[in-house]
Amino acid sequence: MKPASTPTESWLRQRALELAACPTTAEAALHQAILHCFQAQLSHTIRKWPFLFQHPMPPYIVDCVCLPRRLIIELDGAYHDWPEQREKDLIRTRFFLRAGYRTIRFRNRAVLGRPQWVLQRIIHYLVDITDRPVLNP
């Protein structure tokens, strides 16, 4: 969430801490799925790249990012279907694309219902060397 004016970095850091303290069900599920890969050593690809959750990237806070691979993972609830929010998401994706980041989006229901599929898609984009954005896999 972004305030009407451009947020300060200190505001973004504070807001990111607040969001991290109260993750959505889907955010918590994604975090657990990635953590499970680390603990069980299920995927060398996932284990070798660090993931940050609720990370400030001015002027936004992203749900999840792998900075070394320049990959942003966004989780979308039902309100992302609203035309106004779709436009905001597209602006955000383009902003990060110009900064050299790819964005992949997953519906909350995919993360909750098919976490292994989500992890497979993330692994695919971690190893994919193309620079094209992925708006909705």
CSV table of N, CA, C and O in Angstrom, one decimal:
chain,number,residue,atom,x,y,z
A,1,MET,N,0.8,-1.2,0.0
A,1,MET,CA,0.0,0.0,0.0
A,1,MET,C,0.9,1.2,0.0
A,1,MET,O,1.9,1.3,0.7
A,2,LYS,N,0.5,2.2,-0.8
A,2,LYS,CA,1.3,3.4,-0.9
A,2,LYS,C,0.4,4.7,-0.6
A,2,LYS,O,-0.7,4.7,-1.0
A,3,PRO,N,1.0,5.6,0.2
A,3,PRO,CA,0.2,6.8,0.5
A,3,PRO,C,0.0,7.7,-0.7
A,3,PRO,O,0.7,7.4,-1.7
A,4,ALA,N,-0.8,8.7,-0.6
A,4,ALA,CA,-1.1,9.5,-1.8
A,4,ALA,C,0.1,10.2,-2.2
A,4,ALA,O,0.4,10.4,-3.4
A,5,SER,N,1.0,10.7,-1.3
A,5,SER,CA,2.2,11.4,-1.8
A,5,SER,C,3.3,10.3,-1.8
A,5,SER,O,3.2,9.2,-1.3
A,6,THR,N,4.5,10.7,-2.3
A,6,THR,CA,5.6,9.8,-2.4
A,6,THR,C,6.1,9.5,-1.0
A,6,THR,O,6.4,10.4,-0.2
A,7,PRO,N,6.2,8.3,-0.6
A,7,PRO,CA,6.6,7.9,0.8
A,7,PRO,C,8.1,8.1,1.0
A,7,PRO,O,8.9,8.0,0.1
A,8,THR,N,8.4,8.4,2.2
A,8,THR,CA,9.8,8.5,2.6
A,8,THR,C,10.3,7.1,2.8
A,8,THR,O,9.6,6.2,3.0
A,9,GLU,N,11.6,7.0,2.7
A,9,GLU,CA,12.2,5.7,3.0
A,9,GLU,C,12.0,5.2,4.4
A,9,GLU,O,11.7,4.0,4.6
A,10,SER,N,12.0,6.1,5.4
A,10,SER,CA,11.7,5.7,6.7
A,10,SER,C,10.3,5.2,6.9
A,10,SER,O,10.0,4.2,7.6
A,11,TRP,N,9.3,5.9,6.2
A,11,TRP,CA,7.9,5.4,6.2
A,11,TRP,C,7.8,4.0,5.6
A,11,TRP,O,7.1,3.2,6.1
A,12,LEU,N,8.5,3.8,4.5
A,12,LEU,CA,8.4,2.5,3.8
A,12,LEU,C,9.0,1.4,4.7
A,12,LEU,O,8.4,0.4,4.8
A,13,ARG,N,10.1,1.7,5.3
A,13,ARG,CA,10.7,0.7,6.2
A,13,ARG,C,9.8,0.3,7.4
A,13,ARG,O,9.6,-0.8,7.7
A,14,GLN,N,9.2,1.4,8.0
A,14,GLN,CA,8.2,1.1,9.1
A,14,GLN,C,7.0,0.4,8.6
A,14,GLN,O,6.6,-0.6,9.2
A,15,ARG,N,6.5,0.8,7.4
A,15,ARG,CA,5.3,0.1,6.9
A,15,ARG,C,5.6,-1.4,6.5
A,15,ARG,O,4.8,-2.3,6.8
A,16,ALA,N,6.8,-1.6,6.0
A,16,ALA,CA,7.2,-3.0,5.7
A,16,ALA,C,7.3,-3.8,6.9
A,16,ALA,O,6.9,-5.0,6.9
A,17,LEU,N,7.8,-3.3,8.0
A,17,LEU,CA,7.9,-4.0,9.3
A,17,LEU,C,6.5,-4.4,9.8
A,17,LEU,O,6.2,-5.5,10.2
A,18,GLU,N,5.5,-3.4,9.6
A,18,GLU,CA,4.1,-3.7,10.0
A,18,GLU,C,3.5,-4.8,9.2
A,18,GLU,O,2.8,-5.7,9.7
A,19,LEU,N,3.8,-4.7,7.9
A,19,LEU,CA,3.2,-5.8,7.0
A,19,LEU,C,3.8,-7.1,7.3
A,19,LEU,O,3.1,-8.1,7.2
A,20,ALA,N,5.1,-7.1,7.5
A,20,ALA,CA,5.8,-8.4,7.8
A,20,ALA,C,5.3,-9.0,9.1
A,20,ALA,O,5.2,-10.2,9.3
A,21,ALA,N,4.9,-8.2,10.1
A,21,ALA,CA,4.4,-8.7,11.3
A,21,ALA,C,3.0,-9.3,11.2
A,21,ALA,O,2.6,-10.1,12.0
A,22,CYS,N,2.2,-8.9,10.2
A,22,CYS,CA,0.9,-9.4,10.0
A,22,CYS,C,0.7,-9.9,8.6
A,22,CYS,O,-0.1,-9.3,7.8
A,23,PRO,N,1.4,-10.9,8.1
A,23,PRO,CA,1.3,-11.4,6.7
A,23,PRO,C,-0.1,-11.9,6.4
A,23,PRO,O,-0.8,-12.4,7.3
A,24,THR,N,-0.5,-11.8,5.2
A,24,THR,CA,-1.8,-12.4,4.8
A,24,THR,C,-1.5,-14.0,4.8
A,24,THR,O,-0.4,-14.4,4.9
A,25,THR,N,-2.6,-14.7,4.7
A,25,THR,CA,-2.5,-16.1,4.8
A,25,THR,C,-1.7,-16.6,3.6
A,25,THR,O,-0.8,-17.5,3.8
A,26,ALA,N,-1.8,-16.0,2.4
A,26,ALA,CA,-1.1,-16.5,1.2
A,26,ALA,C,0.4,-16.1,1.4
A,26,ALA,O,1.3,-16.9,1.0
A,27,GLU,N,0.7,-14.9,2.0
A,27,GLU,CA,2.1,-14.5,2.2
A,27,GLU,C,2.8,-15.5,3.2
A,27,GLU,O,3.9,-15.9,2.9
A,28,ALA,N,2.1,-15.8,4.2
A,28,ALA,CA,2.6,-16.8,5.2
A,28,ALA,C,2.8,-18.2,4.6
A,28,ALA,O,3.9,-18.8,4.8
A,29,ALA,N,1.9,-18.6,3.7
A,29,ALA,CA,2.1,-19.9,3.0
A,29,ALA,C,3.3,-19.9,2.1
A,29,ALA,O,4.0,-20.9,2.0
A,30,LEU,N,3.5,-18.8,1.3
A,30,LEU,CA,4.6,-18.7,0.4
A,30,LEU,C,5.9,-18.8,1.2
A,30,LEU,O,6.9,-19.5,0.9
A,31,HIS,N,6.0,-18.0,2.3
A,31,HIS,CA,7.1,-18.0,3.1
A,31,HIS,C,7.4,-19.4,3.7
A,31,HIS,O,8.6,-19.8,3.6
A,32,GLN,N,6.4,-20.1,4.1
A,32,GLN,CA,6.6,-21.4,4.7
A,32,GLN,C,7.1,-22.4,3.6
A,32,GLN,O,7.9,-23.2,3.8
A,33,ALA,N,6.5,-22.2,2.4
A,33,ALA,CA,6.9,-23.1,1.3
A,33,ALA,C,8.3,-22.9,0.9
A,33,ALA,O,9.1,-23.9,0.7
A,34,ILE,N,8.8,-21.7,0.8
A,34,ILE,CA,10.2,-21.4,0.5
A,34,ILE,C,11.1,-21.9,1.7
A,34,ILE,O,12.1,-22.5,1.4
A,35,LEU,N,10.7,-21.6,2.9
A,35,LEU,CA,11.4,-22.1,4.1
A,35,LEU,C,11.5,-23.6,4.1
A,35,LEU,O,12.6,-24.1,4.4
A,36,HIS,N,10.5,-24.3,3.7
A,36,HIS,CA,10.5,-25.7,3.7
A,36,HIS,C,11.5,-26.2,2.7
A,36,HIS,O,12.2,-27.2,2.9
A,37,CYS,N,11.6,-25.5,1.5
A,37,CYS,CA,12.6,-25.9,0.5
A,37,CYS,C,14.0,-25.8,1.1
A,37,CYS,O,14.9,-26.6,0.9
A,38,PHE,N,14.3,-24.7,1.9
A,38,PHE,CA,15.6,-24.6,2.5
A,38,PHE,C,15.8,-25.7,3.6
A,38,PHE,O,16.9,-26.3,3.5
A,39,GLN,N,14.9,-26.0,4.4
A,39,GLN,CA,15.0,-26.9,5.5
A,39,GLN,C,15.2,-28.4,4.9
A,39,GLN,O,16.0,-29.1,5.4
A,40,ALA,N,14.4,-28.7,3.9
A,40,ALA,CA,14.4,-30.1,3.4
A,40,ALA,C,15.3,-30.2,2.3
A,40,ALA,O,15.5,-31.3,1.8
A,41,GLN,N,16.0,-29.1,1.9
A,41,GLN,CA,16.9,-29.2,0.8
A,41,GLN,C,16.3,-29.8,-0.5
A,41,GLN,O,16.8,-30.6,-1.2
A,42,LEU,N,15.0,-29.3,-0.7
A,42,LEU,CA,14.3,-29.8,-1.8
A,42,LEU,C,14.7,-29.3,-3.2
A,42,LEU,O,14.6,-29.9,-4.2
A,43,SER,N,15.2,-28.1,-3.1
A,43,SER,CA,15.6,-27.5,-4.4
A,43,SER,C,16.9,-26.6,-4.2
A,43,SER,O,16.9,-25.7,-3.5
A,44,HIS,N,17.9,-27.1,-4.9
A,44,HIS,CA,19.2,-26.3,-4.8
A,44,HIS,C,18.9,-24.9,-5.4
A,44,HIS,O,19.5,-24.0,-4.8
A,45,THR,N,18.1,-24.7,-6.4
A,45,THR,CA,17.8,-23.4,-7.0
A,45,THR,C,17.2,-22.5,-5.9
A,45,THR,O,17.7,-21.3,-5.8
A,46,ILE,N,16.2,-22.9,-5.2
A,46,ILE,CA,15.6,-22.1,-4.2
A,46,ILE,C,16.6,-21.8,-3.1
A,46,ILE,O,16.7,-20.7,-2.6
A,47,ARG,N,17.3,-22.8,-2.6
A,47,ARG,CA,18.2,-22.6,-1.5
A,47,ARG,C,19.4,-21.7,-1.8
A,47,ARG,O,19.9,-21.0,-0.9
A,48,LYS,N,19.8,-21.5,-3.0
A,48,LYS,CA,21.0,-20.7,-3.3
A,48,LYS,C,20.7,-19.2,-3.4
A,48,LYS,O,21.6,-18.4,-3.4
A,49,TRP,N,19.4,-18.9,-3.5
A,49,TRP,CA,19.1,-17.5,-3.6
A,49,TRP,C,18.3,-17.0,-2.4
A,49,TRP,O,17.4,-17.6,-2.0
A,50,PRO,N,18.7,-15.8,-1.9
A,50,PRO,CA,18.0,-15.3,-0.7
A,50,PRO,C,16.7,-14.6,-1.1
A,50,PRO,O,16.6,-13.9,-2.2
A,51,PHE,N,15.7,-14.8,-0.3
A,51,PHE,CA,14.4,-14.1,-0.5
A,51,PHE,C,14.1,-13.2,0.6
A,51,PHE,O,14.3,-13.5,1.8
A,52,LEU,N,13.6,-12.0,0.3
A,52,LEU,CA,13.2,-11.0,1.3
A,52,LEU,C,11.7,-10.8,1.1
A,52,LEU,O,11.2,-10.7,0.0
A,53,PHE,N,11.0,-10.8,2.3
A,53,PHE,CA,9.6,-10.6,2.3
A,53,PHE,C,9.2,-9.2,2.8
A,53,PHE,O,9.9,-8.7,3.7
A,54,GLN,N,8.2,-8.6,2.2
A,54,GLN,CA,7.7,-7.3,2.6
A,54,GLN,C,9.0,-6.3,2.6
A,54,GLN,O,9.3,-5.7,3.5
A,55,HIS,N,9.6,-6.3,1.4
A,55,HIS,CA,10.8,-5.5,1.3
A,55,HIS,C,10.6,-4.1,0.6
A,55,HIS,O,9.9,-4.1,-0.5
A,56,PRO,N,11.0,-3.1,1.3
A,56,PRO,CA,10.8,-1.7,0.7
A,56,PRO,C,11.7,-1.6,-0.6
A,56,PRO,O,12.9,-1.8,-0.5
A,57,MET,N,11.1,-1.2,-1.7
A,57,MET,CA,11.8,-0.8,-2.9
A,57,MET,C,11.1,0.5,-3.4
A,57,MET,O,10.2,0.4,-4.2
A,58,PRO,N,11.6,1.6,-2.9
A,58,PRO,CA,10.9,2.9,-3.1
A,58,PRO,C,10.5,3.1,-4.6
A,58,PRO,O,11.3,2.8,-5.5
A,59,PRO,N,9.2,3.5,-4.8
A,59,PRO,CA,8.2,4.0,-3.8
A,59,PRO,C,7.3,2.9,-3.3
A,59,PRO,O,6.2,3.2,-2.8
A,60,TYR,N,7.6,1.6,-3.5
A,60,TYR,CA,6.7,0.5,-3.2
A,60,TYR,C,7.3,-0.4,-2.1
A,60,TYR,O,8.5,-0.3,-1.8
A,61,ILE,N,6.5,-1.3,-1.6
A,61,ILE,CA,6.9,-2.4,-0.8
A,61,ILE,C,6.5,-3.7,-1.6
A,61,ILE,O,5.3,-3.8,-1.9
A,62,VAL,N,7.4,-4.6,-1.9
A,62,VAL,CA,7.1,-5.8,-2.6
A,62,VAL,C,6.8,-6.9,-1.6
A,62,VAL,O,7.4,-7.0,-0.5
A,63,ASP,N,6.0,-7.8,-2.1
A,63,ASP,CA,5.6,-9.0,-1.2
A,63,ASP,C,6.9,-9.9,-1.0
A,63,ASP,O,7.1,-10.3,0.1
A,64,CYS,N,7.6,-10.1,-2.1
A,64,CYS,CA,8.8,-11.0,-2.0
A,64,CYS,C,9.7,-10.6,-3.1
A,64,CYS,O,9.3,-10.3,-4.2
A,65,VAL,N,11.0,-10.7,-2.8
A,65,VAL,CA,12.0,-10.4,-3.9
A,65,VAL,C,13.3,-11.2,-3.7
A,65,VAL,O,13.7,-11.5,-2.5
A,66,CYS,N,13.8,-11.6,-4.8
A,66,CYS,CA,15.2,-12.2,-4.8
A,66,CYS,C,16.1,-11.2,-5.5
A,66,CYS,O,16.0,-11.1,-6.7
A,67,LEU,N,16.8,-10.4,-4.7
A,67,LEU,CA,17.5,-9.3,-5.3
A,67,LEU,C,18.6,-9.7,-6.2
A,67,LEU,O,18.8,-9.1,-7.3
A,68,PRO,N,19.4,-10.8,-5.9
A,68,PRO,CA,20.5,-11.2,-6.9
A,68,PRO,C,19.9,-11.6,-8.2
A,68,PRO,O,20.6,-11.4,-9.3
A,69,ARG,N,18.7,-12.2,-8.3
A,69,ARG,CA,18.1,-12.6,-9.6
A,69,ARG,C,17.2,-11.5,-10.1
A,69,ARG,O,16.6,-11.7,-11.2
A,70,ARG,N,17.0,-10.4,-9.4
A,70,ARG,CA,16.1,-9.3,-9.8
A,70,ARG,C,14.7,-9.8,-10.1
A,70,ARG,O,14.2,-9.5,-11.2
A,71,LEU,N,14.2,-10.6,-9.2
A,71,LEU,CA,12.9,-11.2,-9.4
A,71,LEU,C,12.0,-10.8,-8.3
A,71,LEU,O,12.3,-11.1,-7.1
A,72,ILE,N,10.9,-10.2,-8.6
A,72,ILE,CA,9.8,-9.8,-7.6
A,72,ILE,C,8.7,-10.8,-7.7
A,72,ILE,O,8.2,-11.1,-8.8
A,73,ILE,N,8.2,-11.2,-6.6
A,73,ILE,CA,7.0,-12.1,-6.5
A,73,ILE,C,5.9,-11.4,-5.8
A,73,ILE,O,6.1,-10.9,-4.7
A,74,GLU,N,4.8,-11.2,-6.5
A,74,GLU,CA,3.6,-10.5,-5.9
A,74,GLU,C,2.5,-11.5,-5.8
A,74,GLU,O,2.3,-12.3,-6.6
A,75,LEU,N,1.8,-11.4,-4.7
A,75,LEU,CA,0.6,-12.2,-4.4
A,75,LEU,C,-0.6,-11.4,-4.5
A,75,LEU,O,-0.7,-10.3,-3.9
A,76,ASP,N,-1.6,-11.8,-5.3
A,76,ASP,CA,-2.7,-11.0,-5.6
A,76,ASP,C,-4.0,-11.7,-5.1
A,76,ASP,O,-4.3,-12.8,-5.4
A,77,GLY,N,-4.7,-10.9,-4.3
A,77,GLY,CA,-6.1,-11.3,-3.8
A,77,GLY,C,-7.1,-10.8,-4.8
A,77,GLY,O,-6.8,-10.3,-5.9
A,78,ALA,N,-8.4,-11.0,-4.5
A,78,ALA,CA,-9.5,-10.7,-5.4
A,78,ALA,C,-9.5,-9.3,-5.8
A,78,ALA,O,-9.9,-9.0,-7.0
A,79,TYR,N,-9.1,-8.3,-5.0
A,79,TYR,CA,-9.2,-6.9,-5.4
A,79,TYR,C,-8.3,-6.6,-6.5
A,79,TYR,O,-8.4,-5.5,-7.2
A,80,HIS,N,-7.3,-7.4,-6.9
A,80,HIS,CA,-6.5,-7.2,-8.0
A,80,HIS,C,-7.2,-7.4,-9.3
A,80,HIS,O,-6.7,-7.1,-10.4
A,81,ASP,N,-8.4,-7.9,-9.3
A,81,ASP,CA,-9.3,-8.0,-10.5
A,81,ASP,C,-10.0,-6.7,-10.8
A,81,ASP,O,-10.5,-6.6,-11.9
A,82,TRP,N,-10.0,-5.8,-9.9
A,82,TRP,CA,-10.7,-4.5,-10.1
A,82,TRP,C,-9.9,-3.8,-11.2
A,82,TRP,O,-8.7,-3.7,-11.1
A,83,PRO,N,-10.6,-3.2,-12.1
A,83,PRO,CA,-9.9,-2.4,-13.2
A,83,PRO,C,-8.9,-1.4,-12.7
A,83,PRO,O,-7.8,-1.3,-13.2
A,84,GLU,N,-9.3,-0.6,-11.7
A,84,GLU,CA,-8.3,0.4,-11.2
A,84,GLU,C,-7.1,-0.3,-10.6
A,84,GLU,O,-6.0,0.2,-10.8
A,85,GLN,N,-7.2,-1.4,-9.9
A,85,GLN,CA,-6.1,-2.0,-9.3
A,85,GLN,C,-5.2,-2.7,-10.3
A,85,GLN,O,-4.0,-2.7,-10.3
A,86,ARG,N,-5.9,-3.2,-11.4
A,86,ARG,CA,-5.1,-3.8,-12.5
A,86,ARG,C,-4.2,-2.8,-13.1
A,86,ARG,O,-3.0,-3.1,-13.5
A,87,GLU,N,-4.7,-1.6,-13.3
A,87,GLU,CA,-3.9,-0.5,-13.9
A,87,GLU,C,-2.8,-0.2,-12.9
A,87,GLU,O,-1.6,0.0,-13.4
A,88,LYS,N,-3.0,-0.1,-11.7
A,88,LYS,CA,-1.9,0.2,-10.7
A,88,LYS,C,-0.9,-0.9,-10.7
A,88,LYS,O,0.3,-0.6,-10.6
A,89,ASP,N,-1.3,-2.1,-10.8
A,89,ASP,CA,-0.4,-3.3,-10.9
A,89,ASP,C,0.5,-3.2,-12.1
A,89,ASP,O,1.7,-3.5,-12.1
A,90,LEU,N,-0.1,-2.8,-13.2
A,90,LEU,CA,0.6,-2.7,-14.5
A,90,LEU,C,1.7,-1.6,-14.4
A,90,LEU,O,2.8,-1.7,-14.8
A,91,ILE,N,1.3,-0.4,-13.8
A,91,ILE,CA,2.2,0.7,-13.6
A,91,ILE,C,3.4,0.2,-12.7
A,91,ILE,O,4.6,0.5,-13.0
A,92,ARG,N,3.1,-0.5,-11.7
A,92,ARG,CA,4.1,-1.0,-10.7
A,92,ARG,C,5.0,-2.0,-11.4
A,92,ARG,O,6.3,-1.9,-11.3
A,93,THR,N,4.5,-2.9,-12.2
A,93,THR,CA,5.3,-3.9,-12.9
A,93,THR,C,6.2,-3.2,-13.9
A,93,THR,O,7.4,-3.5,-14.0
A,94,ARG,N,5.7,-2.2,-14.6
A,94,ARG,CA,6.5,-1.4,-15.6
A,94,ARG,C,7.6,-0.6,-14.9
A,94,ARG,O,8.7,-0.5,-15.4
A,95,PHE,N,7.3,-0.1,-13.7
A,95,PHE,CA,8.3,0.6,-12.9
A,95,PHE,C,9.5,-0.3,-12.6
A,95,PHE,O,10.6,0.1,-12.8
A,96,PHE,N,9.2,-1.5,-12.1
A,96,PHE,CA,10.2,-2.4,-11.8
A,96,PHE,C,10.9,-3.0,-13.0
A,96,PHE,O,12.1,-3.2,-12.9
A,97,LEU,N,10.2,-3.1,-14.1
A,97,LEU,CA,10.9,-3.6,-15.3
A,97,LEU,C,11.9,-2.6,-15.8
A,97,LEU,O,13.0,-2.9,-16.1
A,98,ARG,N,11.6,-1.3,-15.7
A,98,ARG,CA,12.5,-0.2,-16.0
A,98,ARG,C,13.7,-0.2,-15.1
A,98,ARG,O,14.8,0.1,-15.5
A,99,ALA,N,13.5,-0.7,-13.9
A,99,ALA,CA,14.6,-0.8,-12.9
A,99,ALA,C,15.4,-2.1,-13.1
A,99,ALA,O,16.3,-2.4,-12.3
A,100,GLY,N,15.0,-3.0,-14.0
A,100,GLY,CA,15.7,-4.2,-14.3
A,100,GLY,C,15.2,-5.4,-13.5
A,100,GLY,O,15.9,-6.4,-13.5
A,101,TYR,N,14.0,-5.3,-13.0
A,101,TYR,CA,13.4,-6.4,-12.3
A,101,TYR,C,12.2,-7.1,-13.0
A,101,TYR,O,11.5,-6.4,-13.7
A,102,ARG,N,12.2,-8.4,-13.0
A,102,ARG,CA,11.0,-9.1,-13.5
A,102,ARG,C,10.0,-9.3,-12.4
A,102,ARG,O,10.4,-9.5,-11.2
A,103,THR,N,8.7,-9.2,-12.7
A,103,THR,CA,7.7,-9.4,-11.7
A,103,THR,C,6.8,-10.6,-12.1
A,103,THR,O,6.4,-10.7,-13.3
A,104,ILE,N,6.7,-11.6,-11.2
A,104,ILE,CA,5.7,-12.6,-11.4
A,104,ILE,C,4.6,-12.5,-10.4
A,104,ILE,O,4.9,-12.1,-9.2
A,105,ARG,N,3.4,-12.8,-10.8
A,105,ARG,CA,2.2,-12.6,-9.9
A,105,ARG,C,1.5,-14.0,-9.8
A,105,ARG,O,1.4,-14.7,-10.7
A,106,PHE,N,1.1,-14.3,-8.5
A,106,PHE,CA,0.4,-15.5,-8.2
A,106,PHE,C,-0.9,-15.1,-7.5
A,106,PHE,O,-0.9,-14.2,-6.6
A,107,ARG,N,-2.0,-15.7,-7.8
A,107,ARG,CA,-3.2,-15.5,-7.1
A,107,ARG,C,-3.0,-16.2,-5.7
A,107,ARG,O,-2.4,-17.2,-5.6
A,108,ASN,N,-3.6,-15.5,-4.7
A,108,ASN,CA,-3.6,-16.1,-3.4
A,108,ASN,C,-4.1,-17.6,-3.4
A,108,ASN,O,-3.5,-18.4,-2.7
A,109,ARG,N,-5.1,-17.8,-4.1
A,109,ARG,CA,-5.7,-19.2,-4.1
A,109,ARG,C,-4.7,-20.2,-4.7
A,109,ARG,O,-4.7,-21.4,-4.3
A,110,ALA,N,-3.8,-19.8,-5.6
A,110,ALA,CA,-2.8,-20.7,-6.2
A,110,ALA,C,-1.7,-21.0,-5.1
A,110,ALA,O,-1.3,-22.2,-4.9
A,111,VAL,N,-1.3,-20.0,-4.3
A,111,VAL,CA,-0.3,-20.2,-3.3
A,111,VAL,C,-0.9,-21.1,-2.2
A,111,VAL,O,-0.2,-22.0,-1.7
A,112,LEU,N,-2.2,-20.9,-1.9
A,112,LEU,CA,-2.8,-21.7,-0.8
A,112,LEU,C,-3.2,-23.1,-1.3
A,112,LEU,O,-3.0,-24.1,-0.5
A,113,GLY,N,-3.6,-23.3,-2.6
A,113,GLY,CA,-4.0,-24.6,-3.0
A,113,GLY,C,-3.0,-25.4,-3.8
A,113,GLY,O,-3.1,-26.6,-3.8
A,114,ARG,N,-2.0,-24.7,-4.4
A,114,ARG,CA,-1.0,-25.4,-5.2
A,114,ARG,C,0.4,-24.9,-4.9
A,114,ARG,O,1.1,-24.4,-5.8
A,115,PRO,N,0.8,-25.0,-3.7
A,115,PRO,CA,2.1,-24.4,-3.3
A,115,PRO,C,3.3,-25.0,-4.1
A,115,PRO,O,4.2,-24.3,-4.5
A,116,GLN,N,3.3,-26.3,-4.4
A,116,GLN,CA,4.4,-26.9,-5.1
A,116,GLN,C,4.4,-26.4,-6.6
A,116,GLN,O,5.5,-26.1,-7.1
A,117,TRP,N,3.3,-26.1,-7.2
A,117,TRP,CA,3.2,-25.5,-8.5
A,117,TRP,C,3.8,-24.1,-8.5
A,117,TRP,O,4.6,-23.8,-9.4
A,118,VAL,N,3.5,-23.4,-7.5
A,118,VAL,CA,4.0,-22.0,-7.3
A,118,VAL,C,5.5,-22.1,-7.2
A,118,VAL,O,6.2,-21.3,-7.8
A,119,LEU,N,6.0,-23.0,-6.3
A,119,LEU,CA,7.5,-23.1,-6.2
A,119,LEU,C,8.2,-23.5,-7.5
A,119,LEU,O,9.2,-23.0,-7.8
A,120,GLN,N,7.5,-24.4,-8.3
A,120,GLN,CA,8.1,-24.8,-9.6
A,120,GLN,C,8.2,-23.6,-10.5
A,120,GLN,O,9.1,-23.4,-11.2
A,121,ARG,N,7.1,-22.7,-10.5
A,121,ARG,CA,7.1,-21.5,-11.3
A,121,ARG,C,8.2,-20.6,-10.9
A,121,ARG,O,8.9,-20.0,-11.7
A,122,ILE,N,8.4,-20.4,-9.6
A,122,ILE,CA,9.5,-19.5,-9.1
A,122,ILE,C,10.8,-20.0,-9.5
A,122,ILE,O,11.7,-19.3,-10.0
A,123,ILE,N,11.0,-21.3,-9.4
A,123,ILE,CA,12.3,-21.9,-9.8
A,123,ILE,C,12.5,-21.7,-11.3
A,123,ILE,O,13.6,-21.3,-11.7
A,124,HIS,N,11.5,-21.9,-12.1
A,124,HIS,CA,11.6,-21.6,-13.5
A,124,HIS,C,12.1,-20.2,-13.8
A,124,HIS,O,13.0,-20.0,-14.6
A,125,TYR,N,11.5,-19.2,-13.1
A,125,TYR,CA,11.9,-17.8,-13.4
A,125,TYR,C,13.3,-17.5,-12.7
A,125,TYR,O,13.9,-16.6,-13.2
A,126,LEU,N,13.7,-18.2,-11.7
A,126,LEU,CA,15.0,-18.0,-11.1
A,126,LEU,C,16.1,-18.4,-12.1
A,126,LEU,O,17.1,-17.8,-12.2
A,127,VAL,N,15.8,-19.4,-12.9
A,127,VAL,CA,16.9,-19.9,-13.8
A,127,VAL,C,16.7,-19.4,-15.2
A,127,VAL,O,17.6,-19.5,-16.0
A,128,ASP,N,15.5,-18.8,-15.5
A,128,ASP,CA,15.3,-18.2,-16.8
A,128,ASP,C,16.1,-17.0,-17.0
A,128,ASP,O,16.1,-16.1,-16.1
A,129,ILE,N,16.9,-16.9,-18.0
A,129,ILE,CA,17.8,-15.8,-18.2
A,129,ILE,C,17.2,-14.6,-19.0
A,129,ILE,O,17.8,-13.6,-19.2
A,130,THR,N,16.0,-14.8,-19.5
A,130,THR,CA,15.4,-13.7,-20.3
A,130,THR,C,15.0,-12.6,-19.4
A,130,THR,O,14.8,-12.7,-18.2
A,131,ASP,N,14.8,-11.4,-20.0
A,131,ASP,CA,14.5,-10.2,-19.2
A,131,ASP,C,13.1,-9.8,-19.4
A,131,ASP,O,12.7,-8.7,-19.1
A,132,ARG,N,12.2,-10.7,-19.9
A,132,ARG,CA,10.8,-10.2,-20.2
A,132,ARG,C,10.0,-10.3,-18.9
A,132,ARG,O,10.2,-11.2,-18.1
A,133,PRO,N,9.1,-9.3,-18.7
A,133,PRO,CA,8.3,-9.4,-17.5
A,133,PRO,C,7.2,-10.5,-17.6
A,133,PRO,O,6.8,-10.8,-18.7
A,134,VAL,N,6.8,-11.0,-16.5
A,134,VAL,CA,5.7,-12.0,-16.5
A,134,VAL,C,4.6,-11.4,-15.7
A,134,VAL,O,4.8,-11.2,-14.5
A,135,LEU,N,3.5,-11.1,-16.3
A,135,LEU,CA,2.4,-10.4,-15.6
A,135,LEU,C,1.5,-11.3,-14.9
A,135,LEU,O,1.1,-11.1,-13.8
A,136,ASN,N,1.2,-12.5,-15.5
A,136,ASN,CA,0.3,-13.4,-14.9
A,136,ASN,C,0.6,-14.8,-15.4
A,136,ASN,O,0.1,-15.2,-16.4
A,137,PRO,N,1.4,-15.6,-14.7
A,137,PRO,CA,1.8,-16.9,-15.2
A,137,PRO,C,0.6,-17.8,-15.2
A,137,PRO,O,-0.4,-17.6,-14.5
